Structure formats: C-alpha cells, structure tokens
XYZ file of C-alpha atoms in Angstrom:
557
model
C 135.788 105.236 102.415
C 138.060 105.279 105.347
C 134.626 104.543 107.336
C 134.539 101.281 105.314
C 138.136 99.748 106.347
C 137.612 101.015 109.952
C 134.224 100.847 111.764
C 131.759 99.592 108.921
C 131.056 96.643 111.499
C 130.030 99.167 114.272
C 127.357 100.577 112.018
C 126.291 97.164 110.835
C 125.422 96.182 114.313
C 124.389 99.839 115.956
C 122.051 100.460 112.781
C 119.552 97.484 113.357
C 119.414 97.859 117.499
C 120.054 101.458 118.075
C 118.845 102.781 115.475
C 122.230 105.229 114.729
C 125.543 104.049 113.903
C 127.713 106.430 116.094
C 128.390 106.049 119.869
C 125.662 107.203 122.138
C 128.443 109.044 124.994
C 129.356 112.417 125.773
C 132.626 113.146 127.094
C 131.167 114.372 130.010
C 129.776 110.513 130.184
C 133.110 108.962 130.589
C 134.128 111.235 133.431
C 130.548 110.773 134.934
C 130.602 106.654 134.488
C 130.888 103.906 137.070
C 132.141 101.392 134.955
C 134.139 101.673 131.501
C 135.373 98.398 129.574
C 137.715 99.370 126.783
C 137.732 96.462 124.546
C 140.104 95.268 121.626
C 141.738 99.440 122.689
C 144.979 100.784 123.163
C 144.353 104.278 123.543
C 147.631 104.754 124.956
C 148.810 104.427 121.718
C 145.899 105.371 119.317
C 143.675 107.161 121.185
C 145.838 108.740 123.756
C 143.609 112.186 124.724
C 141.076 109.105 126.098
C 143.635 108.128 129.157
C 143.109 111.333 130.681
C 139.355 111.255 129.941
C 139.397 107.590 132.272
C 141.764 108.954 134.420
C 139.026 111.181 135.297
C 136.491 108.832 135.777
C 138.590 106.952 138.136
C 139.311 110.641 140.367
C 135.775 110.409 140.398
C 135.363 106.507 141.491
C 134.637 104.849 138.313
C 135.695 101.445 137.303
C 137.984 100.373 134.407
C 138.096 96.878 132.859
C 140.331 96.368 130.033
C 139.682 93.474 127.672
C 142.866 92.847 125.556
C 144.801 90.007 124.783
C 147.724 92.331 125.047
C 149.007 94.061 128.592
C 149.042 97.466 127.237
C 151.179 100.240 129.034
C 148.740 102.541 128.942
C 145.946 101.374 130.540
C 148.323 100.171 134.227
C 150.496 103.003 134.013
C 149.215 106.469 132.737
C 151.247 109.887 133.323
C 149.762 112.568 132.558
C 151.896 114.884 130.622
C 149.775 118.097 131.142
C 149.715 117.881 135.830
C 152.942 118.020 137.985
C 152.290 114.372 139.953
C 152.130 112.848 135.907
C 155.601 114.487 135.378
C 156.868 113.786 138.854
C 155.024 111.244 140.169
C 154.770 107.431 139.631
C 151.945 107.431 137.252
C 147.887 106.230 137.896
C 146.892 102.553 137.082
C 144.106 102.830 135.353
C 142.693 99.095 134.865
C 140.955 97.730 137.861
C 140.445 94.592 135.687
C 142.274 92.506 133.190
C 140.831 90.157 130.995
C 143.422 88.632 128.834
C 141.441 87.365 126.531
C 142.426 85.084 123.454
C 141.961 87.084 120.125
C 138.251 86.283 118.789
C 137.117 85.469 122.126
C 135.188 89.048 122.938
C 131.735 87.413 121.598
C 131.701 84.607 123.938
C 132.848 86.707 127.042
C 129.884 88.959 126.722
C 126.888 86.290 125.664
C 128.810 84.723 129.395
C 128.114 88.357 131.155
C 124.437 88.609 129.698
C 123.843 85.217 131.315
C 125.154 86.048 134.307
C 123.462 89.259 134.927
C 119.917 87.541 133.573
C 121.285 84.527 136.417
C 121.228 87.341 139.013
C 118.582 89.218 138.000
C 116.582 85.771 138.624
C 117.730 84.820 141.998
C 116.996 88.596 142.898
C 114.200 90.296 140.752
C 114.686 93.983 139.891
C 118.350 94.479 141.545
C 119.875 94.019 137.556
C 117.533 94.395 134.558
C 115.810 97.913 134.189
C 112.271 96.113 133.463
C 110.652 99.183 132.933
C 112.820 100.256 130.231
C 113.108 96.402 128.597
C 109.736 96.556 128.500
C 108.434 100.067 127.251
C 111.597 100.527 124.815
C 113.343 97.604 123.283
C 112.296 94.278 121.432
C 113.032 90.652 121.645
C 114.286 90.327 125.126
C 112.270 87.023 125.739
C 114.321 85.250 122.965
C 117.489 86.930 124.079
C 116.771 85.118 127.577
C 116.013 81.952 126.664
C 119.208 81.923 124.819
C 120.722 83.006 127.706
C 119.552 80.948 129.840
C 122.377 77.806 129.765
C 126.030 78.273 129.209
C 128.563 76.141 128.565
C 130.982 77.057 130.444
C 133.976 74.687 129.399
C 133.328 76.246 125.740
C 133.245 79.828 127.156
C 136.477 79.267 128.934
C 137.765 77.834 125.867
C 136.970 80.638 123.421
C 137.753 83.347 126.191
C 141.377 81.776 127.825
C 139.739 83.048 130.817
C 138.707 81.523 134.313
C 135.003 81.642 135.280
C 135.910 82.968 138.074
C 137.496 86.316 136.405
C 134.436 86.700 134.616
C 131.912 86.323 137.200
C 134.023 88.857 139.222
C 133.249 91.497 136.000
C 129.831 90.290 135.846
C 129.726 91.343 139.643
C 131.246 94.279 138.993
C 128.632 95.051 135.992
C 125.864 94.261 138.037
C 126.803 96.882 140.843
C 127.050 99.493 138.236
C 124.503 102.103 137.872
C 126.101 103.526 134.851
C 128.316 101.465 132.450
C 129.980 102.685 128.899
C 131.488 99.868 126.572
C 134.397 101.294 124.442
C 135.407 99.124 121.589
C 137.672 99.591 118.428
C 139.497 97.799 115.326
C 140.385 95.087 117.839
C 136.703 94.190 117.811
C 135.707 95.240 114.511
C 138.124 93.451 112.418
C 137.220 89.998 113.852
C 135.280 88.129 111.228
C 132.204 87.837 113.962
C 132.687 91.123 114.694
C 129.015 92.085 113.911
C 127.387 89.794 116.264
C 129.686 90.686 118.952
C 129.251 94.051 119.166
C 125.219 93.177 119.012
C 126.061 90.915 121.815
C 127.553 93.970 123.630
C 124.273 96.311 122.986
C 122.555 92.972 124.707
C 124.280 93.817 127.698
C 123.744 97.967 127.522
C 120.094 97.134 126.753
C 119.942 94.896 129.838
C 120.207 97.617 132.707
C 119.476 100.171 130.575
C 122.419 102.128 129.971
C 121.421 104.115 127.002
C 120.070 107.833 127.479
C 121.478 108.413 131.249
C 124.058 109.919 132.220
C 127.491 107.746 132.483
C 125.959 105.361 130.207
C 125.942 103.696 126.693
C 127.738 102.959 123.409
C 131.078 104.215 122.859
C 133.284 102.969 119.545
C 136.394 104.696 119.485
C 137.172 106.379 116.058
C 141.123 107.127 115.092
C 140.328 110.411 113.753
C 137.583 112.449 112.255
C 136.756 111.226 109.018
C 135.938 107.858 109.657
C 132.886 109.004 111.558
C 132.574 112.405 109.488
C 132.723 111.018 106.346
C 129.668 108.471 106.989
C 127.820 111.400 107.986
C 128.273 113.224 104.700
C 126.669 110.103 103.070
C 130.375 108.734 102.053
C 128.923 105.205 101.109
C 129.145 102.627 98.763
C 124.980 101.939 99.054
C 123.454 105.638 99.685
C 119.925 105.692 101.021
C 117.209 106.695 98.733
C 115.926 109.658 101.666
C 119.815 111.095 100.940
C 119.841 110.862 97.192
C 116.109 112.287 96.962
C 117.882 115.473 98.924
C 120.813 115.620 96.844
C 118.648 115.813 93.643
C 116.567 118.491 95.195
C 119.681 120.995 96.534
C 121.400 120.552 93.219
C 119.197 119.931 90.299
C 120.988 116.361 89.367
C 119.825 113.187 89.148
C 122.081 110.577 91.241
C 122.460 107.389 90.299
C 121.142 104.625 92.037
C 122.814 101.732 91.302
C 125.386 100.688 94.127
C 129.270 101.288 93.993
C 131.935 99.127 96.005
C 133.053 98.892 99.161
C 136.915 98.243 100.070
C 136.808 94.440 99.093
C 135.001 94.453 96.299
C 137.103 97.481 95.019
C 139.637 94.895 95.089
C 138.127 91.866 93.490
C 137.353 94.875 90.707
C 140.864 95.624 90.026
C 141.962 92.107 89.943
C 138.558 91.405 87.129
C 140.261 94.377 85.573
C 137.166 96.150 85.664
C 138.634 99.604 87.060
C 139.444 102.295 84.775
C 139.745 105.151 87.231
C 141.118 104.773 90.924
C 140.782 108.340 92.880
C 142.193 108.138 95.918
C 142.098 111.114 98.387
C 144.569 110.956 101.211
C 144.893 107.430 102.788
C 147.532 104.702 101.542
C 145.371 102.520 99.748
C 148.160 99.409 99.052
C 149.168 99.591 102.702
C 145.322 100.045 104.610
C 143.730 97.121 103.070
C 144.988 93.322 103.560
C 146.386 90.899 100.805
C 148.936 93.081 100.026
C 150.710 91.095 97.245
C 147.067 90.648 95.235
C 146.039 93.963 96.048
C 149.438 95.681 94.569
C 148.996 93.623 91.389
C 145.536 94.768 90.998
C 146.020 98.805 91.538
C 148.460 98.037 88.340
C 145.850 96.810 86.375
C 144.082 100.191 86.719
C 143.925 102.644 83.778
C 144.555 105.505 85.628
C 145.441 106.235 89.201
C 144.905 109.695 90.559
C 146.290 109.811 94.495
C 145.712 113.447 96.378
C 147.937 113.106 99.121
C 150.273 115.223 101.359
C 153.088 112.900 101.768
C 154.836 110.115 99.647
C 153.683 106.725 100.134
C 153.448 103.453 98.900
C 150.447 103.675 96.648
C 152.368 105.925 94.739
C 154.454 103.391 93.325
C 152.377 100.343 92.510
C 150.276 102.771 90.143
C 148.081 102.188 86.966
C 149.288 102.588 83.699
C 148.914 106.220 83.778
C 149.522 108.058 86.733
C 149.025 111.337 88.453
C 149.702 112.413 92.057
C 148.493 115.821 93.094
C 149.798 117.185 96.528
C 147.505 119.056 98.708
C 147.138 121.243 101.797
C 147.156 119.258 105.280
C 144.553 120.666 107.397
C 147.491 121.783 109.694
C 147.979 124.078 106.642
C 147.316 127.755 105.963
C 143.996 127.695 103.356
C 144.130 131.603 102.702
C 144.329 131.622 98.614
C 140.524 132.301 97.922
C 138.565 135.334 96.405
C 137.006 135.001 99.953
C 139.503 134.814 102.033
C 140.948 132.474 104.404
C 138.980 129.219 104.847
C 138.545 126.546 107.563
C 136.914 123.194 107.964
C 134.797 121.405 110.447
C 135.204 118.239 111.290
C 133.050 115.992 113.588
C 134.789 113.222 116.599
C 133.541 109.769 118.052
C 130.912 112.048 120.593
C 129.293 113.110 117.626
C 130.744 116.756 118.180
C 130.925 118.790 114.823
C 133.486 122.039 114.956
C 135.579 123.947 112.960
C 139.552 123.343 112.516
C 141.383 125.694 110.649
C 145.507 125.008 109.787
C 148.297 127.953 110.971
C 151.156 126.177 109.327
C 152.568 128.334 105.998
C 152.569 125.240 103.515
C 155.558 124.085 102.430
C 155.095 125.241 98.673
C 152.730 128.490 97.903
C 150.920 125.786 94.254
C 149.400 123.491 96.967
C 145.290 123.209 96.837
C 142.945 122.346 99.270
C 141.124 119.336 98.830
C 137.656 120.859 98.582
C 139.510 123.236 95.512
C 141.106 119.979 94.154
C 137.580 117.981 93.870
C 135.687 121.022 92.805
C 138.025 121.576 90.086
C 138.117 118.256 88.669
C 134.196 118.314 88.843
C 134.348 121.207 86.686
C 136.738 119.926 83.869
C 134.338 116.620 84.018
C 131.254 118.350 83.317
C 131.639 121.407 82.264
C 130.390 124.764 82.959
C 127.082 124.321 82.118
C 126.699 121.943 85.218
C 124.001 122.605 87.367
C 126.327 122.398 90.398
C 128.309 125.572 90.753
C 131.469 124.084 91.883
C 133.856 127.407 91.339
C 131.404 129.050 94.693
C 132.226 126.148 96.460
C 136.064 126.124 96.119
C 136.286 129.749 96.742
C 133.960 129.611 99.668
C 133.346 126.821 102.072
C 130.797 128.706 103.645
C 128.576 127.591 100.340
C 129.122 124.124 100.765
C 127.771 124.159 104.459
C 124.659 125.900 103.483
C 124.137 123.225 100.645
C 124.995 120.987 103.663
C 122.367 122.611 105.911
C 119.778 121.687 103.220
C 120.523 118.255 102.898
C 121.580 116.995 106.551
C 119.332 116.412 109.015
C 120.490 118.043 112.042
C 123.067 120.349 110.489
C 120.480 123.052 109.984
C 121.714 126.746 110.553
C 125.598 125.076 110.141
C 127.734 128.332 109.804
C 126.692 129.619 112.335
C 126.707 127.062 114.769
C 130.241 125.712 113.534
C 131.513 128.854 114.431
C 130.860 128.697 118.718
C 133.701 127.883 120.779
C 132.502 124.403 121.208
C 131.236 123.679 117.680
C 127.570 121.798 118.488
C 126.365 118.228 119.083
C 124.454 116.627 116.262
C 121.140 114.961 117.467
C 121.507 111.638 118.697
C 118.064 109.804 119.794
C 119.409 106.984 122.422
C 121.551 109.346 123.831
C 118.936 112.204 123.496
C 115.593 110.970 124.155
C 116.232 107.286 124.961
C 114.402 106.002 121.964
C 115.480 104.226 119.225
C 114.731 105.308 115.242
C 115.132 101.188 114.045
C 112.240 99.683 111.485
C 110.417 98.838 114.495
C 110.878 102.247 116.642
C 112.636 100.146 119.323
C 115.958 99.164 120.589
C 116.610 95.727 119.534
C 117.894 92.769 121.394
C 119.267 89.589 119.278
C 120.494 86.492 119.425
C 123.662 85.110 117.911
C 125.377 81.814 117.695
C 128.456 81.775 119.952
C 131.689 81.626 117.482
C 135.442 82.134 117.980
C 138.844 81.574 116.371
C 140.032 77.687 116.713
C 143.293 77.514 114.773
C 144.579 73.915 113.981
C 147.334 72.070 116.055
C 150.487 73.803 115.615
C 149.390 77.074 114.710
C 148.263 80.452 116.214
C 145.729 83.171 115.862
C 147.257 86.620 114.528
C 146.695 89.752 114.885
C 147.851 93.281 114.016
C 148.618 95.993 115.934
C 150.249 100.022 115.375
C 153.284 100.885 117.271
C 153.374 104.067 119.571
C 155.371 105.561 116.728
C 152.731 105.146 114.701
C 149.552 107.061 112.550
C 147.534 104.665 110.448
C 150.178 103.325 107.725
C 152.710 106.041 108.553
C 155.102 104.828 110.938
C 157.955 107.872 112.137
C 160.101 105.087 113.790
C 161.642 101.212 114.289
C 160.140 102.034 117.761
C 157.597 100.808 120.114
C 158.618 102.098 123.835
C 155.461 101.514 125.170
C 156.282 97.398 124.078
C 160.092 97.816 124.664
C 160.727 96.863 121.141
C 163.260 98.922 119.390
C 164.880 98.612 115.774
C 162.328 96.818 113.506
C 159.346 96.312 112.877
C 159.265 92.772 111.360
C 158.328 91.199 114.651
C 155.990 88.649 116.099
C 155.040 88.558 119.585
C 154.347 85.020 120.905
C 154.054 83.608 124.707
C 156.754 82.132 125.963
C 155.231 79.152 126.440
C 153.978 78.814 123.130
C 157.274 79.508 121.508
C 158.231 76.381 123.829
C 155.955 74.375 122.622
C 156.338 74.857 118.995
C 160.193 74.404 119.119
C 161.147 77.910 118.669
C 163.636 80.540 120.910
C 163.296 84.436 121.180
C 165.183 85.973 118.645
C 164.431 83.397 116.316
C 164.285 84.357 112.636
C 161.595 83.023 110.858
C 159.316 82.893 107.728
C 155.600 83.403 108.546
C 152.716 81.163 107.109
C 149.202 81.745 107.642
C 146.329 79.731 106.566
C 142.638 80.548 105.431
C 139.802 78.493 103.732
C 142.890 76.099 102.156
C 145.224 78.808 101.753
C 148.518 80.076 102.189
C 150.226 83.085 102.682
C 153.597 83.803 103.781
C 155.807 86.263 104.692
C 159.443 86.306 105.083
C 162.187 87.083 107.969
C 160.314 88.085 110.997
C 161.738 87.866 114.332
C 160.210 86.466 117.104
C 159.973 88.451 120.838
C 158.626 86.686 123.494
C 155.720 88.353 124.664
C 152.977 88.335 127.071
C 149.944 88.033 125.133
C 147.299 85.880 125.674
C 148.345 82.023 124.844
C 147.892 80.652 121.316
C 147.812 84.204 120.036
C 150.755 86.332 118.193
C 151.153 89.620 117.210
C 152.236 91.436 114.622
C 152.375 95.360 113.150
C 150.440 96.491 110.460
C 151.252 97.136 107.444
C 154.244 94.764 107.526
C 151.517 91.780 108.608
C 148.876 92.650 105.899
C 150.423 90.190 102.879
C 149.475 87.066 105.728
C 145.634 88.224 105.746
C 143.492 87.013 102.778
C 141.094 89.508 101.107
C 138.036 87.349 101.870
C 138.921 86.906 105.982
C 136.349 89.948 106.398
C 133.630 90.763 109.213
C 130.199 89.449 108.423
C-alpha cells in the first residue's frame, strides 16, 4: 500500500481534526491564495506541474514561503517551459520567504506561529482568529491556547536553526493573510513526529479559519495517483467495518475482519518467517522501504514471491524461494485486447479530482495483461468458478468494476458516466465543501502536542533523503542532479561547509557512513562528500542508496 510508505501520517493527523484524510484545495485555490508555504517540498523536482500552479498565484499577488532545509532551484528560479519569457527570459523567483530550517524542526516552527498569531490576536482582538468560526465549528481551542500561551524561544530557535526574527516576519506575513494554503510532503511525513506536526499545522488553518473559503486550507502533495487513489478504494491494512459491511453486500462474500500489515510490520513478518506469499503489484518493494540489508534477507525467507511489474528492478532479485514475475501493461499502454473493446482507467490526484486516463502507446510485446486482467485472473484460479464474484466481467470490462464501485463508494455514485466528462468530477469533500467537519465529535479539532525535534549527539548529524531531478520513486534514469549541480554518482552526502570543518573532513572526501538509532548502528560504505548549503548539522543523501542507514523501527508515530 503505496499510501502506507508515503502519506499514512497525513491521514493519521487529517482523520481525527478534519474529519477526511485528503487535502481540502482546489487548484483553482492555489491560484486564488494569498499565502502558500510549501513545506519539507521540492516540486521542482517531484511535483513539477505545481511551479506553474504558484507561479500563478504570485501573477495574481500571492505569497510563497518555502520551508526546507535545502535551497531548492525550483522554488527561486522557475522557467516556465510552456510561455516565451520562461524560454527567453530570466526565470520568476517564486519564494518570497526562506526558512532554512534544520531537518525535524517543522513542529516547533509552527506551535512558534500559533503563538504568535494567538500573541496578536490578544494585543488586537478580532484582527487574527476567525472567532466566529472557532467557536461554532471546531473543538478544544481553549487548551490549544493555554498551551500556546508561553514559548521558549531559545528552544524554538534551537529546534528550528532559525532567528526569531525570521519567524515573526512569517507570522506577520500569516497574520495579514486572508487566505492561506499549507502544502506539505514526505519531507514532513517521514519525520518520526510527523503526526503531531502536521496537527500542529491544522492548529494554525483552524486559527483564521482557512478551511471551506476560497484560497484556503489543507494541501499534502501526493507523487502520483495511487497513493491517494488507492486509500480511497479501501487499500488498507485495518478496513472499516461501514466498507466491509458494503463489500459483503455488492458481492455476496464474507470479508474477513481480522487486520493485515502495514509496510513495517510486513517486514518484521518476513524476518519471523511468517510470510508464505508476497504479491507485489508495481512498486520496488526492497528499494521503497528502509533497512535495506534486513529487509532483503527477509523477502528471501518468503515462500513465494509474485512481482507484477513493467520494468526490471531490484525486488526481482532478492526473491523467495520460488519465484514468478509477470510483466504488465503501463497505463501509457494500449489496453484494447477485451471482448469489449478497448479499456481505460480513472485515476484520482491530490485535489481529490477522479478522471479517466487511457494509454496510446502499442506495448512493447502483444502477451502483456493489464493489471485489472492479471488480479482478476488469479482470483479466478484461487477460487474457482463457482465464486460468487464474477471476476471474468470484470477483466473484460472495466465498466463492471465501476458500477460495483458506484455501489460501494460513497460519492462515486453514477461513476461511468461522470468519469467520462472532460474534467472527470470532484469527489465530495466536507471542509472544503460545506466547512464542517465529519470527526467523532462533528467538529474540527484543535490539539495539543509536546514540542519534539531531532538532537543528534556531539559529532554527528541529522540525515535525510532526498530524489534527484532524474528521478521517479526508486527509478533513477541518470548519475544526475542539475537542479543540485551534482553530476556522476549518486553515492553522495551533502554537508555545510562549516560542518565538514568542524568534523575534520574536506569536499570530495570519501567516506564510510554510520548512523545511529536506539543503540544501533548502521553503515554504509564509500560515499562522497559535496559541500552543500543545507541547513547546519543536517546532511543529505539520495534515496534508495541512503535506505541501508535508516532502521526499520525509526517510523512516524
């Protein structure tokens, strides 16, 4: 469940304040906003149909801040491939504000702008909080004060690496804004506090009310479609009764309740040699998840590994003892081989948009199956045809599995016909919709965390891991980065200068890499190091290459 590996911490936190575990934004809303902070982003690399989306906002007058501990091109220098002054002209800036902040640090910067805005909003009552929608919509805002009430502010610059001064200048620039979108991705969900920071971040929305107007609300950033699409099928580890109940109805079966594993605990299975069957259907499983070394050893404990994949990789060859890999259709690929006809799928993005996508590409050999025709199949040959699923009618036409979808999905009613507008259609979203919230409680929820951040011990430095431009998920297509200026490998750590000066080390250096956690060690071997600007006591390092230094347990909470 790519969901799982990617944004699991996003629905952990939007789920018990929101009420929905999706962003809350249109694209319309970025253009529209007066203030965007792109946190722990680098959508010139991942993401990079966004930078024209903010360059748009800032035609109109909106406000960037970027919070990174990394300068990344992207965000200062944009050219937009697709207008003559991008191809021709010196490019747009598009950060009005930098905040360089140390890796971990995100929670503590934002419990600092809560108390600042709740510090204005005191001196001058009304100007900051929206009162009326505090008070007729959301929950716990008197203990979210009080918390908020003191700051330390030696700690805060501590955890942050940044001035007071920069962040009363955001806070400022927060507090002028009628209409503010946070964007976050991995960079905040992949920090172990990760849950309560993003919560700390729907503080802030929840303060000035910036949920159900236009140019307003939540915004993680998915990589592509699945990660939110998938979640919306019910792709979980721990269905909920309401979607198993529906399941049973549409198809006659009886689910089972008991709850499977998510990505970690997959792996703790494999290494208890628990696992008899591993399906995996596209991804890289080896290279995705961290603890490379354990991880590897584990998938080889597996009785049988079955990958469905459209390209080599290096699953494929740390496999059980028996195993198959079945090639398949990308969705770039022609799907015409069907008693019905040609096929297509829909997919849904990070604005909650569902449309269809169909491939044009002849596939590169005429015995490649679609997914849908590869799981349907294998369905079959496990139970039989006597199953009360007819799985044949669904590989042969897709148009069966939406209805069955229609049936069971709230909000997907009347699906093939709707996936077939231009513009797909926009599943229902309540705090974007209606401005209410569907938690236990029927209200948006404000909370209060403990303030936590990364302290390494003397001598060492916080890592993380990064994607080149080159770059899509585990596949890299290069030794690359041009966006970095790094060129011809990709075993590389980025330090500060002045660290490296500090710990006795040059640029260029070749070195072994050690990391630490809970006791300990991990290493791996022959990494340069570039002297970088990040933020100090920080480093840097590409994934996958930088996976074998993270331990399996160094998850969010």
């Amino acid at each position: 469940d790519c969901s799982n590996m990617c944004h699991e911490s996003s629905g952990s936190a939007l789920n018990p304040t929101i009420g929905i575990g999706k962003g809350t934004v249109s694209l319309e809303d970025i253009h529209d906003s007066e203030l965007i902070f792109v946190v722990g982003q680098n959508p010139g690399t991942n993401h990079p149909r966004m930078l024209s989306a903010l360059k748009e906002c800032k035609d109109k007058g909106g406000k960037v801040v970027a919070v990174n501990p990394l300068p990344e091109a992207g965000l200062f220098n944009f050219k937009d491939p697709q207008t003559v002054s991008g191809v021709v002209g010196g490019g747009t800036p598009l950060a009005d504000e930098y905040l360089q902040i140390k890796v971990g640090g995100d929670l503590a910067l934002f419990q600092a702008l809560g108390h600042l805005l709740l510090a204005e909003e005191a001196r001058n009552p009304g100007t900051v909080v929206d009162l009326s929608f505090v008070e007729a919509q959301t929950d716990g805002f008197d203990a979210y004060r009080e918390a908020r009430g003191e700051l330390d502010w030696a700690e805060t610059e501590k955890a942050t690496g940044l001035d007071r001064q920069q962040i009363e200048d955001v806070a400022g620039m927060l507090i002028r804004s009628k209409a503010t979108i946070f964007c976050w991705a991995l960079g905040v969900t992949q920090q172990p506090h990760s849950v309560d920071t993003i919560k700390e971040m729907v503080n802030v929305l929840l303060l000035q009310g910036n949920f159900g107007k236009p140019g307003a609300g939540a915004c993680p950033v998915r990589g592509h479609s699945n990660v939110q699409g998938d979640r919306t099928m019910g792709i979980w580890e721990k269905p909920k009764e309401w979607l198993l109940e529906s399941l049973d109805k549409e198809f006659g079966i009886e689910s089972p309740r008991h709850h499977g594993y998510d990505a970690v605990e997959a792996m703790e299975a494999f290494e208890r040699n628990e696992v008899d069957v591993f399906v995996s259907m596209g991804g890289n499983f080896s290279l995705a998840c961290s603890d490379t070394e354990t991880l590897e050893a584990g998938m080889q404990r597996i009785g049988l590994t079955v990958h469905i994949s459209t390209k080599p990789n290096r699953s494929h060859v740390v496999h059980g003892r028996t195993s198959l890999i079945l090639p398949t259709l990308g969705r770039t690929d022609k799907d015409d081989k069907h008693s019905k006809g040609a096929q297509f799928l829909s997919v849904e993005d990070s604005m909650s948009v569902v449309h269809s996508t169909q491939g044009r590409l002849a596939p590169v050999s005429d015995h490649l199956l679609a997914e849908p025709v590869i799981v349907a199949r294998m369905a079959e040959a496990t139970f039989g045809p006597d199953h009360p699923v007819d799985w044949k009618a669904m590989a042969e036409d897709y148009d069966v599995v939406r209805d069955h979808i229609s049936r069971v999905l709230p909000g997907f009613e009347d699906f093939n016909t709707r996936v077939r507008t231009k513009n797909g259609f926009v599943l229902p979203n309540p705090p974007r919709d209606t401005r209410s919230f569907k938690t236990d409680i029927g209200r948006g929820r404000f909370t209060v965390s403990p303030l936590e951040y990364l302290s390494p011990p003397k001598g060492h430095l916080v890592l993380q891991t990064i994607r080149s431009h080159d770059q899509y998920n585990t596949t890299f297509y290069g030794l690359d980065d041009r966006y970095r200026g790094i060129s011809g490998g990709r075993r590389v750590i980025l330090v500060h200068p002045e660290d490296l000066a500090e710990l006795g080390f040059q640029d260029r250096d070749l070195v072994d890499v050690v990391s630490t956690f809970r006791g300990q060690d991990r290493q791996a071997d022959k990494f340069r190091l570039v002297a970088y600007p990040t933020a100090k006591g920080c480093a840097a390092a590409y994934f996958p290459e930088a996976n074998a230094l993270v331990h399996k347990e160094n998850v969010a909470r």
